[in-house]
Amino acid sequence: MSRWEPNARGRLEQAALELYRERGFEQTTVAQIAERAGLTERTFFRYFADKREVLFWGQARLQELIVNTIASQPDRAAPITMVVAAFDAMTATFPQERRELLRQRQVVIAANTELQERESLKLAQLTSAIAEALRQRGVTDPTASLIAETGSAVSKVAYVRWISETDQRTLPQLLRESLDELKVALGS
């Protein structure tokens, strides 16, 4: 091992993405990731439960941010306004400088059925948490579920556009554009 260097999580993430793309997800081991990052396996497991979590580690933090944002909205806010505010808060955590890393992440996920399923599960969990946060605010079903599902769909479309397109629009801009497109499609 060389001397200590900062940003172990980021180095592990970058090493894992490189190896997943070079060798494939299934053929990459935690030991190889740690070695590429110049760290030990023990350090890897301080940050990630397993090699899949390198791709999904921020989910709990995003969910907490979204739920807390919904909870902090004014009492008179419409349910869709609460969810849009929550996704605005979430998109602010995706800076333009991480866009290329997230593109690489998506390529790895798209190449592996197990990872696609995990991503779908994480999105479903987030959508359920949004619906529950709305219910806690007094929004009844089916409205809470409809708004949560719609918000998640708009967010997903904006995210896919952001990592796929080459222009310099930010994720918050694409989220707003996607929401506006939905409003037009619904005639509202």
PDB file of C-alpha atoms in Angstrom:
ATOM      1  CA  MET A   1       0.000   0.000   0.000  1.00  0.00           C
ATOM      2  CA  SER A   2       1.145   3.491  -0.762  1.00  0.00           C
ATOM      3  CA  ARG A   3       0.776   6.378   1.623  1.00  0.00           C
ATOM      4  CA  TRP A   4      -2.722   7.428   2.680  1.00  0.00           C
ATOM      5  CA  GLU A   5      -4.743   9.327   0.097  1.00  0.00           C
ATOM      6  CA  PRO A   6      -8.142  10.973   0.655  1.00  0.00           C
ATOM      7  CA  ASN A   7     -11.519  10.050  -0.853  1.00  0.00           C
ATOM      8  CA  ALA A   8     -11.439   6.295  -0.362  1.00  0.00           C
ATOM      9  CA  ARG A   9     -15.126   5.943  -1.300  1.00  0.00           C
ATOM     10  CA  GLY A  10     -14.646   7.836  -4.545  1.00  0.00           C
ATOM     11  CA  ARG A  11     -11.528   5.878  -5.434  1.00  0.00           C
ATOM     12  CA  LEU A  12     -13.300   2.582  -4.761  1.00  0.00           C
ATOM     13  CA  GLU A  13     -16.264   3.696  -6.849  1.00  0.00           C
ATOM     14  CA  GLN A  14     -14.048   4.725  -9.764  1.00  0.00           C
ATOM     15  CA  ALA A  15     -11.984   1.508  -9.556  1.00  0.00           C
ATOM     16  CA  ALA A  16     -15.133  -0.628  -9.463  1.00  0.00           C
ATOM     17  CA  LEU A  17     -16.655   1.104 -12.492  1.00  0.00           C
ATOM     18  CA  GLU A  18     -13.444   0.697 -14.462  1.00  0.00           C
ATOM     19  CA  LEU A  19     -13.227  -2.999 -13.611  1.00  0.00           C
ATOM     20  CA  TYR A  20     -16.926  -3.645 -14.227  1.00  0.00           C
ATOM     21  CA  ARG A  21     -16.562  -2.143 -17.688  1.00  0.00           C
ATOM     22  CA  GLU A  22     -13.279  -3.957 -18.440  1.00  0.00           C
ATOM     23  CA  ARG A  23     -14.112  -7.390 -17.026  1.00  0.00           C
ATOM     24  CA  GLY A  24     -17.835  -7.347 -16.414  1.00  0.00           C
ATOM     25  CA  PHE A  25     -19.645  -7.104 -13.106  1.00  0.00           C
ATOM     26  CA  GLU A  26     -19.760 -10.850 -12.444  1.00  0.00           C
ATOM     27  CA  GLN A  27     -16.044 -11.368 -13.099  1.00  0.00           C
ATOM     28  CA  THR A  28     -14.887  -8.517 -10.847  1.00  0.00           C
ATOM     29  CA  THR A  29     -14.006  -9.264  -7.219  1.00  0.00           C
ATOM     30  CA  VAL A  30     -13.873  -7.006  -4.184  1.00  0.00           C
ATOM     31  CA  ALA A  31     -10.153  -7.787  -3.894  1.00  0.00           C
ATOM     32  CA  GLN A  32      -9.569  -6.506  -7.436  1.00  0.00           C
ATOM     33  CA  ILE A  33     -11.544  -3.327  -6.740  1.00  0.00           C
ATOM     34  CA  ALA A  34      -9.601  -2.635  -3.552  1.00  0.00           C
ATOM     35  CA  GLU A  35      -6.275  -3.310  -5.245  1.00  0.00           C
ATOM     36  CA  ARG A  36      -7.098  -1.012  -8.183  1.00  0.00           C
ATOM     37  CA  ALA A  37      -8.049   1.735  -5.708  1.00  0.00           C
ATOM     38  CA  GLY A  38      -4.837   1.210  -3.723  1.00  0.00           C
ATOM     39  CA  LEU A  39      -6.794   0.137  -0.632  1.00  0.00           C
ATOM     40  CA  THR A  40      -7.494  -3.017   1.331  1.00  0.00           C
ATOM     41  CA  GLU A  41     -10.575  -5.238   1.216  1.00  0.00           C
ATOM     42  CA  ARG A  42     -11.217  -4.220   4.815  1.00  0.00           C
ATOM     43  CA  THR A  43     -11.431  -0.595   3.687  1.00  0.00           C
ATOM     44  CA  PHE A  44     -13.812  -1.603   0.912  1.00  0.00           C
ATOM     45  CA  PHE A  45     -16.179  -3.172   3.439  1.00  0.00           C
ATOM     46  CA  ARG A  46     -16.098  -0.040   5.616  1.00  0.00           C
ATOM     47  CA  TYR A  47     -17.868   1.745   2.762  1.00  0.00           C
ATOM     48  CA  PHE A  48     -19.858  -0.939   0.962  1.00  0.00           C
ATOM     49  CA  ALA A  49     -21.673  -4.105   2.063  1.00  0.00           C
ATOM     50  CA  ASP A  50     -20.901  -5.821  -1.247  1.00  0.00           C
ATOM     51  CA  LYS A  51     -19.794  -5.016  -4.772  1.00  0.00           C
ATOM     52  CA  ARG A  52     -23.353  -4.157  -5.880  1.00  0.00           C
ATOM     53  CA  GLU A  53     -23.585  -1.395  -3.306  1.00  0.00           C
ATOM     54  CA  VAL A  54     -20.804   0.501  -5.075  1.00  0.00           C
ATOM     55  CA  LEU A  55     -23.494   1.314  -7.632  1.00  0.00           C
ATOM     56  CA  PHE A  56     -26.349   1.991  -5.187  1.00  0.00           C
ATOM     57  CA  TRP A  57     -24.750   3.332  -2.002  1.00  0.00           C
ATOM     58  CA  GLY A  58     -26.489   6.741  -1.941  1.00  0.00           C
ATOM     59  CA  GLN A  59     -30.065   5.442  -2.092  1.00  0.00           C
ATOM     60  CA  ALA A  60     -30.837   5.654   1.636  1.00  0.00           C
ATOM     61  CA  ARG A  61     -29.542   9.209   1.821  1.00  0.00           C
ATOM     62  CA  LEU A  62     -31.608  10.267  -1.204  1.00  0.00           C
ATOM     63  CA  GLN A  63     -34.714   8.650   0.218  1.00  0.00           C
ATOM     64  CA  GLU A  64     -34.210  10.455   3.528  1.00  0.00           C
ATOM     65  CA  LEU A  65     -33.731  13.774   1.720  1.00  0.00           C
ATOM     66  CA  ILE A  66     -36.897  13.283  -0.324  1.00  0.00           C
ATOM     67  CA  VAL A  67     -39.038  12.204   2.644  1.00  0.00           C
ATOM     68  CA  ASN A  68     -37.750  15.088   4.796  1.00  0.00           C
ATOM     69  CA  THR A  69     -38.385  17.591   2.007  1.00  0.00           C
ATOM     70  CA  ILE A  70     -41.975  16.399   1.647  1.00  0.00           C
ATOM     71  CA  ALA A  71     -42.430  16.621   5.429  1.00  0.00           C
ATOM     72  CA  SER A  72     -41.110  20.194   5.479  1.00  0.00           C
ATOM     73  CA  GLN A  73     -43.455  21.557   2.796  1.00  0.00           C
ATOM     74  CA  PRO A  74     -46.112  24.130   3.756  1.00  0.00           C
ATOM     75  CA  ASP A  75     -49.430  22.691   4.943  1.00  0.00           C
ATOM     76  CA  ARG A  76     -51.304  24.137   1.968  1.00  0.00           C
ATOM     77  CA  ALA A  77     -48.921  22.741  -0.654  1.00  0.00           C
ATOM     78  CA  ALA A  78     -50.502  20.498  -3.259  1.00  0.00           C
ATOM     79  CA  PRO A  79     -49.229  16.890  -3.240  1.00  0.00           C
ATOM     80  CA  ILE A  80     -47.530  17.259  -6.627  1.00  0.00           C
ATOM     81  CA  THR A  81     -45.856  20.466  -5.419  1.00  0.00           C
ATOM     82  CA  MET A  82     -44.448  18.581  -2.422  1.00  0.00           C
ATOM     83  CA  VAL A  83     -43.066  15.826  -4.643  1.00  0.00           C
ATOM     84  CA  VAL A  84     -41.602  18.281  -7.161  1.00  0.00           C
ATOM     85  CA  ALA A  85     -39.877  20.127  -4.298  1.00  0.00           C
ATOM     86  CA  ALA A  86     -38.499  16.804  -3.068  1.00  0.00           C
ATOM     87  CA  PHE A  87     -37.147  15.876  -6.492  1.00  0.00           C
ATOM     88  CA  ASP A  88     -35.702  19.380  -6.878  1.00  0.00           C
ATOM     89  CA  ALA A  89     -33.802  18.801  -3.633  1.00  0.00           C
ATOM     90  CA  MET A  90     -32.669  15.396  -4.865  1.00  0.00           C
ATOM     91  CA  THR A  91     -31.459  16.631  -8.260  1.00  0.00           C
ATOM     92  CA  ALA A  92     -29.336  19.263  -6.531  1.00  0.00           C
ATOM     93  CA  THR A  93     -27.230  16.369  -5.200  1.00  0.00           C
ATOM     94  CA  PHE A  94     -26.287  15.315  -8.768  1.00  0.00           C
ATOM     95  CA  PRO A  95     -23.674  17.857  -9.866  1.00  0.00           C
ATOM     96  CA  GLN A  96     -22.669  18.124 -13.513  1.00  0.00           C
ATOM     97  CA  GLU A  97     -19.167  16.894 -12.634  1.00  0.00           C
ATOM     98  CA  ARG A  98     -20.570  13.455 -11.681  1.00  0.00           C
ATOM     99  CA  ARG A  99     -22.480  13.084 -14.929  1.00  0.00           C
ATOM    100  CA  GLU A 100     -19.806  11.019 -16.701  1.00  0.00           C
ATOM    101  CA  LEU A 101     -19.376   8.727 -13.695  1.00  0.00           C
ATOM    102  CA  LEU A 102     -23.136   8.203 -13.590  1.00  0.00           C
ATOM    103  CA  ARG A 103     -23.163   7.455 -17.323  1.00  0.00           C
ATOM    104  CA  GLN A 104     -20.557   4.758 -16.723  1.00  0.00           C
ATOM    105  CA  ARG A 105     -22.639   3.429 -13.829  1.00  0.00           C
ATOM    106  CA  GLN A 106     -25.690   3.156 -16.056  1.00  0.00           C
ATOM    107  CA  VAL A 107     -23.750   1.254 -18.728  1.00  0.00           C
ATOM    108  CA  VAL A 108     -22.729  -1.316 -16.106  1.00  0.00           C
ATOM    109  CA  ILE A 109     -26.301  -1.650 -14.816  1.00  0.00           C
ATOM    110  CA  ALA A 110     -27.716  -1.993 -18.334  1.00  0.00           C
ATOM    111  CA  ALA A 111     -25.344  -4.892 -19.024  1.00  0.00           C
ATOM    112  CA  ASN A 112     -26.445  -6.969 -16.021  1.00  0.00           C
ATOM    113  CA  THR A 113     -29.959  -8.299 -15.338  1.00  0.00           C
ATOM    114  CA  GLU A 114     -29.333  -8.641 -11.592  1.00  0.00           C
ATOM    115  CA  LEU A 115     -28.294  -4.991 -11.377  1.00  0.00           C
ATOM    116  CA  GLN A 116     -31.301  -3.884 -13.445  1.00  0.00           C
ATOM    117  CA  GLU A 117     -33.557  -5.724 -11.003  1.00  0.00           C
ATOM    118  CA  ARG A 118     -31.806  -4.124  -8.050  1.00  0.00           C
ATOM    119  CA  GLU A 119     -32.190  -0.676  -9.586  1.00  0.00           C
ATOM    120  CA  SER A 120     -35.910  -1.337 -10.163  1.00  0.00           C
ATOM    121  CA  LEU A 121     -36.274  -2.505  -6.561  1.00  0.00           C
ATOM    122  CA  LYS A 122     -34.528   0.617  -5.252  1.00  0.00           C
ATOM    123  CA  LEU A 123     -36.817   2.835  -7.349  1.00  0.00           C
ATOM    124  CA  ALA A 124     -39.890   0.959  -6.097  1.00  0.00           C
ATOM    125  CA  GLN A 125     -38.727   1.413  -2.499  1.00  0.00           C
ATOM    126  CA  LEU A 126     -38.220   5.126  -3.101  1.00  0.00           C
ATOM    127  CA  THR A 127     -41.667   5.439  -4.676  1.00  0.00           C
ATOM    128  CA  SER A 128     -43.245   3.647  -1.701  1.00  0.00           C
ATOM    129  CA  ALA A 129     -41.434   5.981   0.699  1.00  0.00           C
ATOM    130  CA  ILE A 130     -42.735   9.005  -1.226  1.00  0.00           C
ATOM    131  CA  ALA A 131     -46.296   7.677  -1.088  1.00  0.00           C
ATOM    132  CA  GLU A 132     -45.956   7.058   2.651  1.00  0.00           C
ATOM    133  CA  ALA A 133     -44.528  10.564   3.209  1.00  0.00           C
ATOM    134  CA  LEU A 134     -47.555  11.978   1.386  1.00  0.00           C
ATOM    135  CA  ARG A 135     -49.902   9.869   3.520  1.00  0.00           C
ATOM    136  CA  GLN A 136     -48.167  11.241   6.616  1.00  0.00           C
ATOM    137  CA  ARG A 137     -49.080  14.683   5.307  1.00  0.00           C
ATOM    138  CA  GLY A 138     -52.744  13.684   5.048  1.00  0.00           C
ATOM    139  CA  VAL A 139     -52.875  12.804   1.355  1.00  0.00           C
ATOM    140  CA  THR A 140     -55.139   9.797   0.921  1.00  0.00           C
ATOM    141  CA  ASP A 141     -54.913   6.939  -1.553  1.00  0.00           C
ATOM    142  CA  PRO A 142     -55.139   6.600  -4.447  1.00  0.00           C
ATOM    143  CA  THR A 143     -53.829  10.174  -4.729  1.00  0.00           C
ATOM    144  CA  ALA A 144     -50.680   9.517  -2.665  1.00  0.00           C
ATOM    145  CA  SER A 145     -49.765   6.486  -4.778  1.00  0.00           C
ATOM    146  CA  LEU A 146     -50.588   8.209  -8.078  1.00  0.00           C
ATOM    147  CA  ILE A 147     -48.502  11.281  -7.240  1.00  0.00           C
ATOM    148  CA  ALA A 148     -45.595   9.151  -5.965  1.00  0.00           C
ATOM    149  CA  GLU A 149     -45.587   6.974  -9.087  1.00  0.00           C
ATOM    150  CA  THR A 150     -45.902   9.996 -11.376  1.00  0.00           C
ATOM    151  CA  GLY A 151     -43.127  11.872  -9.600  1.00  0.00           C
ATOM    152  CA  SER A 152     -40.837   8.851  -9.789  1.00  0.00           C
ATOM    153  CA  ALA A 153     -41.561   8.386 -13.489  1.00  0.00           C
ATOM    154  CA  VAL A 154     -40.846  12.045 -14.273  1.00  0.00           C
ATOM    155  CA  SER A 155     -37.642  11.886 -12.241  1.00  0.00           C
ATOM    156  CA  LYS A 156     -36.497   8.706 -13.983  1.00  0.00           C
ATOM    157  CA  VAL A 157     -37.154  10.154 -17.449  1.00  0.00           C
ATOM    158  CA  ALA A 158     -35.229  13.314 -16.548  1.00  0.00           C
ATOM    159  CA  TYR A 159     -32.310  11.284 -15.171  1.00  0.00           C
ATOM    160  CA  VAL A 160     -32.101   9.064 -18.267  1.00  0.00           C
ATOM    161  CA  ARG A 161     -32.178  12.150 -20.477  1.00  0.00           C
ATOM    162  CA  TRP A 162     -29.462  13.801 -18.380  1.00  0.00           C
ATOM    163  CA  ILE A 163     -27.021  10.907 -18.605  1.00  0.00           C
ATOM    164  CA  SER A 164     -27.853  10.200 -22.264  1.00  0.00           C
ATOM    165  CA  GLU A 165     -27.749  13.663 -23.795  1.00  0.00           C
ATOM    166  CA  THR A 166     -24.560  15.540 -24.529  1.00  0.00           C
ATOM    167  CA  ASP A 167     -25.757  19.101 -24.007  1.00  0.00           C
ATOM    168  CA  GLN A 168     -25.039  21.017 -20.825  1.00  0.00           C
ATOM    169  CA  ARG A 169     -28.531  21.129 -19.377  1.00  0.00           C
ATOM    170  CA  THR A 170     -28.546  20.234 -15.708  1.00  0.00           C
ATOM    171  CA  LEU A 171     -30.605  17.514 -14.104  1.00  0.00           C
ATOM    172  CA  PRO A 172     -32.846  20.097 -12.375  1.00  0.00           C
ATOM    173  CA  GLN A 173     -33.513  21.725 -15.764  1.00  0.00           C
ATOM    174  CA  LEU A 174     -34.416  18.386 -17.325  1.00  0.00           C
ATOM    175  CA  LEU A 175     -36.647  17.528 -14.377  1.00  0.00           C
ATOM    176  CA  ARG A 176     -38.585  20.758 -14.923  1.00  0.00           C
ATOM    177  CA  GLU A 177     -38.769  20.179 -18.681  1.00  0.00           C
ATOM    178  CA  SER A 178     -40.039  16.634 -18.171  1.00  0.00           C
ATOM    179  CA  LEU A 179     -42.673  17.840 -15.728  1.00  0.00           C
ATOM    180  CA  ASP A 180     -43.750  20.568 -18.166  1.00  0.00           C
ATOM    181  CA  GLU A 181     -43.996  17.986 -20.965  1.00  0.00           C
ATOM    182  CA  LEU A 182     -46.221  15.826 -18.760  1.00  0.00           C
ATOM    183  CA  LYS A 183     -48.459  18.806 -18.002  1.00  0.00           C
ATOM    184  CA  VAL A 184     -48.836  19.512 -21.718  1.00  0.00           C
ATOM    185  CA  ALA A 185     -49.594  15.844 -22.433  1.00  0.00           C
ATOM    186  CA  LEU A 186     -52.265  15.868 -19.712  1.00  0.00           C
ATOM    187  CA  GLY A 187     -53.708  19.134 -20.987  1.00  0.00           C
ATOM    188  CA  SER A 188     -53.088  21.041 -17.759  1.00  0.00           C
TER     189      SER A 188
END
